[in-house]
XYZ file of C-alpha atoms in Angstrom:
389
model
C 42.525 -37.516 69.427
C 41.318 -33.877 69.172
C 39.163 -32.529 66.475
C 40.557 -30.009 64.136
C 38.228 -27.633 65.284
C 40.075 -27.780 68.710
C 43.603 -27.137 67.366
C 42.264 -24.115 65.618
C 40.725 -22.375 69.157
C 42.143 -19.427 70.572
C 40.752 -18.920 74.113
C 39.899 -15.810 76.003
C 42.492 -14.894 78.597
C 40.817 -13.345 81.461
C 42.189 -11.105 84.214
C 44.497 -13.361 86.542
C 43.234 -14.655 89.673
C 46.557 -14.830 91.856
C 46.423 -17.602 94.949
C 50.016 -16.383 95.982
C 48.731 -13.339 98.056
C 46.051 -11.119 98.933
C 45.618 -8.457 95.995
C 43.424 -5.010 95.565
C 42.335 -6.459 92.545
C 41.690 -3.467 90.109
C 42.062 -5.971 86.888
C 39.050 -7.498 85.908
C 36.171 -4.567 85.416
C 34.543 -6.119 88.432
C 32.271 -3.666 90.858
C 34.298 -3.093 94.151
C 30.933 -2.838 95.795
C 28.584 -5.793 97.008
C 25.310 -6.631 95.682
C 22.286 -4.617 97.190
C 21.341 -6.145 100.538
C 18.125 -6.889 99.168
C 19.930 -9.330 96.903
C 21.446 -11.253 99.621
C 18.142 -10.982 101.397
C 16.201 -12.644 98.226
C 18.801 -15.375 97.993
C 18.474 -16.467 101.407
C 14.810 -16.114 101.709
C 14.471 -18.205 98.504
C 17.295 -20.951 99.795
C 15.345 -21.440 103.212
C 11.586 -21.045 101.976
C 12.038 -22.880 99.078
C 14.834 -25.522 99.342
C 12.806 -28.178 97.092
C 13.270 -25.623 93.918
C 17.257 -26.321 94.338
C 16.131 -29.969 93.563
C 13.873 -28.772 90.601
C 14.684 -27.551 87.126
C 13.822 -23.608 86.874
C 11.862 -21.246 84.873
C 13.601 -22.192 81.363
C 12.595 -18.679 80.218
C 13.020 -16.817 83.166
C 9.830 -14.683 83.043
C 10.014 -13.190 86.466
C 13.539 -11.900 85.542
C 12.922 -10.574 82.526
C 9.930 -8.715 83.685
C 12.374 -7.388 86.306
C 14.892 -6.154 83.590
C 12.384 -4.647 81.238
C 10.678 -2.370 84.426
C 14.386 -1.529 85.592
C 14.973 -0.254 82.207
C 12.294 1.643 81.696
C 12.819 3.488 85.176
C 16.462 4.032 84.849
C 16.470 4.977 81.064
C 19.181 2.134 80.969
C 21.828 4.739 82.116
C 22.104 4.323 85.727
C 24.691 6.870 86.638
C 22.482 9.548 85.265
C 19.303 8.298 86.821
C 17.391 10.712 89.518
C 17.007 9.091 93.061
C 13.904 10.455 95.082
C 13.845 9.202 98.950
C 15.477 6.049 99.821
C 18.144 5.245 101.929
C 22.103 7.175 101.843
C 23.190 3.921 99.888
C 20.019 4.367 97.480
C 18.836 1.089 98.289
C 14.705 1.571 97.908
C 14.808 5.235 96.346
C 12.397 5.647 93.467
C 14.148 5.710 90.141
C 13.620 7.810 87.348
C 15.227 8.468 84.180
C 17.482 11.754 83.299
C 15.546 13.609 80.595
C 18.647 12.766 77.868
C 18.024 8.784 78.808
C 14.288 8.704 79.008
C 12.666 5.291 76.477
C 10.217 6.769 74.006
C 8.634 3.177 74.393
C 7.725 0.859 76.980
C 10.464 -2.229 76.935
C 8.355 -5.423 77.356
C 9.731 -8.460 78.854
C 9.500 -9.993 75.460
C 12.311 -7.577 74.010
C 14.404 -9.107 76.937
C 16.714 -12.527 76.411
C 18.422 -13.591 79.634
C 21.471 -15.847 79.844
C 24.417 -17.201 81.542
C 26.595 -13.681 81.562
C 26.911 -11.487 78.526
C 29.424 -14.010 77.595
C 26.733 -16.747 76.631
C 24.525 -14.261 75.458
C 26.976 -13.113 72.693
C 27.773 -16.763 71.797
C 24.247 -17.137 70.831
C 24.278 -14.008 69.087
C 27.188 -15.064 66.925
C 25.281 -18.346 66.041
C 21.927 -16.867 65.645
C 23.040 -14.109 62.929
C 26.457 -14.194 61.880
C 27.839 -16.722 59.185
C 30.623 -18.444 58.071
C 30.388 -17.227 54.274
C 31.006 -13.428 54.805
C 33.022 -11.874 57.295
C 31.803 -10.088 60.434
C 32.972 -6.161 60.964
C 34.245 -5.020 64.324
C 37.012 -2.670 65.692
C 40.739 -3.988 65.830
C 40.544 -3.419 69.854
C 37.192 -3.925 71.536
C 36.256 -6.755 73.496
C 38.475 -9.715 73.270
C 36.018 -12.415 73.804
C 34.408 -11.680 69.763
C 37.552 -12.992 67.766
C 37.308 -16.139 70.291
C 33.590 -16.724 69.238
C 34.496 -15.935 65.781
C 37.011 -18.898 65.643
C 34.865 -21.130 67.584
C 31.861 -20.720 64.765
C 34.286 -20.137 61.805
C 33.096 -16.736 61.429
C 35.807 -14.453 59.593
C 36.608 -11.468 61.064
C 37.330 -7.677 59.337
C 39.109 -6.417 61.933
C 39.319 -2.371 61.423
C 41.965 -0.450 62.938
C 40.990 2.689 65.183
C 41.768 6.127 64.661
C 45.479 7.663 66.126
C 42.962 9.090 68.798
C 41.503 5.130 69.732
C 37.967 6.121 68.144
C 36.037 3.930 66.067
C 36.750 4.414 62.308
C 33.132 3.966 61.602
C 33.531 5.073 57.838
C 35.543 1.974 57.054
C 33.529 -0.050 59.060
C 30.612 0.628 56.915
C 32.419 0.384 53.975
C 33.643 -3.088 54.734
C 30.384 -4.264 55.933
C 28.784 -2.924 52.997
C 31.212 -4.628 50.854
C 30.548 -7.827 52.568
C 26.974 -7.472 53.200
C 27.621 -8.073 56.817
C 27.245 -7.556 60.207
C 28.571 -5.348 62.391
C 29.609 -5.552 66.130
C 31.542 -3.278 69.088
C 31.327 -2.235 72.518
C 29.878 0.896 73.376
C 31.568 2.246 75.000
C 34.469 0.328 73.473
C 36.846 -1.871 76.016
C 39.830 -1.187 76.794
C 39.809 2.237 75.071
C 36.824 3.332 77.530
C 35.636 5.813 74.604
C 32.153 5.595 73.332
C 29.792 6.590 70.351
C 26.741 9.066 70.760
C 23.682 7.701 70.234
C 23.496 9.918 66.889
C 26.588 8.498 65.674
C 25.192 5.155 66.060
C 22.063 5.947 64.341
C 23.944 7.408 61.332
C 26.099 3.902 61.521
C 22.845 1.683 61.491
C 21.183 3.683 58.753
C 24.283 3.516 56.263
C 24.856 -0.283 57.260
C 23.241 -3.409 55.649
C 19.404 -3.216 56.763
C 18.954 -7.225 56.323
C 22.079 -7.890 58.790
C 22.168 -7.516 62.748
C 23.655 -4.754 64.196
C 24.996 -5.538 67.394
C 25.977 -3.085 70.333
C 27.582 -4.429 73.301
C 26.632 -1.910 76.180
C 28.423 -3.772 79.301
C 30.040 -0.327 80.423
C 27.442 2.097 79.316
C 25.663 2.766 82.859
C 28.883 4.575 83.994
C 28.211 7.211 81.576
C 27.971 6.342 78.068
C 24.599 6.632 75.749
C 22.463 3.565 75.404
C 20.785 2.717 72.126
C 17.852 1.348 73.680
C 15.554 4.036 71.974
C 16.991 3.120 68.605
C 14.787 -0.068 69.122
C 11.728 2.028 67.914
C 13.644 3.067 64.742
C 15.680 -0.233 63.686
C 14.376 -3.972 63.576
C 18.006 -5.442 63.424
C 19.452 -3.690 66.117
C 20.851 -5.844 68.994
C 21.712 -4.567 72.304
C 23.609 -7.106 74.674
C 24.068 -5.744 78.521
C 25.145 -7.612 81.375
C 24.898 -7.372 85.377
C 28.402 -8.105 85.988
C 29.433 -4.298 85.957
C 26.964 -1.806 86.741
C 24.728 -4.453 89.084
C 27.420 -5.693 91.270
C 26.892 -8.885 89.813
C 29.999 -10.786 88.377
C 29.790 -13.633 90.572
C 26.173 -13.975 89.421
C 27.013 -14.382 85.561
C 23.775 -12.913 84.435
C 23.311 -11.164 80.994
C 20.465 -10.029 78.492
C 19.683 -8.294 75.538
C 17.366 -5.988 74.342
C 16.210 -6.331 70.734
C 12.749 -6.850 68.818
C 10.819 -9.958 69.831
C 11.670 -11.580 66.128
C 15.322 -11.525 67.121
C 15.073 -12.592 70.710
C 12.944 -15.295 69.561
C 15.587 -16.435 67.298
C 18.320 -16.394 70.214
C 15.951 -18.336 72.438
C 15.762 -20.714 69.760
C 19.658 -21.478 69.994
C 19.778 -21.462 73.231
C 16.658 -24.091 73.634
C 18.629 -26.230 70.969
C 22.051 -26.003 73.747
C 20.160 -26.098 76.823
C 16.896 -25.507 77.828
C 17.222 -24.248 81.406
C 20.347 -21.876 81.321
C 19.707 -19.775 84.453
C 19.688 -21.524 87.727
C 17.105 -20.515 90.485
C 18.876 -18.759 92.872
C 20.880 -16.640 90.000
C 17.279 -15.840 88.783
C 16.079 -14.668 92.177
C 19.531 -12.520 92.570
C 18.703 -10.991 89.235
C 15.074 -10.004 89.879
C 16.100 -8.535 93.213
C 18.834 -6.376 91.865
C 16.339 -4.812 89.148
C 14.114 -4.347 92.231
C 16.485 -2.191 94.006
C 17.938 -0.115 90.951
C 18.456 2.958 93.495
C 20.957 1.161 95.268
C 22.699 0.892 91.953
C 22.342 4.290 90.594
C 24.450 5.001 93.488
C 26.869 2.486 93.029
C 27.490 3.806 89.288
C 27.597 7.284 90.513
C 30.573 6.549 93.057
C 32.396 4.960 90.536
C 32.257 7.585 88.149
C 32.857 10.197 90.565
C 36.307 8.036 91.583
C 37.241 7.381 87.990
C 36.942 11.345 87.451
C 39.163 12.051 90.281
C 41.425 9.271 89.359
C 41.631 10.357 85.859
C 42.915 14.116 87.187
C 45.141 12.565 89.439
C 47.162 10.553 86.401
C 46.947 13.519 84.368
C 48.460 16.035 86.849
C 51.252 13.532 87.286
C 52.082 13.223 83.678
C 50.135 9.967 82.603
C 48.209 9.900 79.266
C 44.455 9.334 79.850
C 41.795 8.549 77.633
C 38.923 10.058 78.501
C 36.150 7.068 80.062
C 32.663 6.539 80.064
C 33.163 3.301 81.667
C 34.339 1.712 85.023
C 38.093 1.823 84.025
C 40.643 3.812 82.877
C 43.154 3.136 79.788
C 46.757 4.908 80.229
C 50.367 5.209 79.661
C 53.192 7.404 80.814
C 56.109 7.894 78.812
C 59.182 6.329 79.797
C 57.487 3.716 81.366
C 56.511 0.567 79.586
C 53.102 -1.058 79.831
C 54.464 -4.146 81.359
C 56.874 -2.296 83.695
C 54.208 -0.275 85.210
C 51.630 -3.520 85.733
C 55.193 -5.365 87.355
C 55.850 -2.501 89.573
C 52.181 -1.904 90.985
C 51.589 -5.742 91.272
C 54.719 -5.399 93.361
C 52.907 -3.105 95.861
C 49.648 -5.676 96.223
C 47.665 -4.206 93.346
C 46.590 -5.980 90.442
C 45.716 -3.878 87.103
C 45.589 -5.308 83.669
C 48.161 -5.219 81.006
C 47.636 -6.386 77.446
C 50.500 -7.746 75.506
C 48.391 -7.075 72.106
C 50.534 -5.230 69.518
C 49.121 -1.503 69.177
C 47.853 -1.443 73.007
C 51.117 -3.194 74.783
C 52.280 0.315 76.404
C 48.800 1.035 78.047
C 47.792 -0.131 81.036
C 44.046 -0.619 82.062
C 42.905 0.380 85.768
C 39.512 -0.701 86.928
C 37.984 1.624 89.449
C 37.763 0.611 92.783
C 36.389 1.937 96.292
C 37.455 5.469 97.274
C 40.210 3.606 99.783
C 41.638 1.272 96.978
C 42.016 4.180 94.667
C 43.681 6.048 97.625
C 46.239 3.278 97.713
C 46.668 3.092 93.940
C 47.404 6.892 93.863
C 50.135 6.320 96.792
C 51.808 3.824 93.952
C 51.693 5.646 91.382
C 53.286 8.705 92.733
C 56.354 7.964 91.725
C 55.745 5.316 88.952
């Protein structure tokens, strides 16, 4: 009774959401901090003052949200943890935000360079549909965000999965070789998941120069705010570059489901055409209000990103002192293993103590666990559990 397309699908498997007990949840790369108080206020005010809008279709183009996103990127430079704060409250709320010298964008990001959707997963879905074809292989790393192969199967796009180097870095030369052979696009997360490592902006620039110029080159920057190098400045040089981002990580908004991409106007229009062919009203009224308020209180999220980066580096030092093999991280998570302890065993023993981390059964990374960085109190609790692991 079902189509052949359905029988060939291999759905994405998210981090577990158990209901048997309350866990410290460090398995889904969520932000441990709540949204800015200004976000909570904005949602409450919107619902109270404009209840009629809950019964009306929202702005189909999310114009005010796109404007707020572009303003935030210009102010922060696209990397929150390195942005500068002036004044504001202790938690950063209300502070004036300016980009670090390293992250300054050499042009003004405008709203027509932004497409906003229901989480970066939906944005990625539209990107796959708009830019990749079934007659040539899409190039991506063997180990990267595991939703890419799901969309490859969904849209019948063949994939060329390129193994990582033994140090877990991308094999950019091989990726470029295959992309040029296939005359195809490239996609990867930067920093990458689950490895937590990232390419520099210059390294990405050199890749795009050598990649097919008439094919879209996608950089997924879901985690860049925690210490990576944003490729937004490269949009001044490359018309085929698409940058996908999310509010789920650094903007504490996984429950809001907001994502966006930054690209030249023509590519934004292409993705918008895909959206309008599926659902003309993608982001609901309250989610738009939450996203607008979040972008306008960037200082709060700068502080959150800085807190996450600090706790991450402290925990990496702790693990290495205890004999764990830990990759450097530019993200809000840690990828690690320990000789003599299988990944499955580490995951299970930590779970028994009331803390969830992520274990992948995927061949090649099965000996590792991925730990989302939580609050100071959560990481201290995890230290106690891992002390004798």
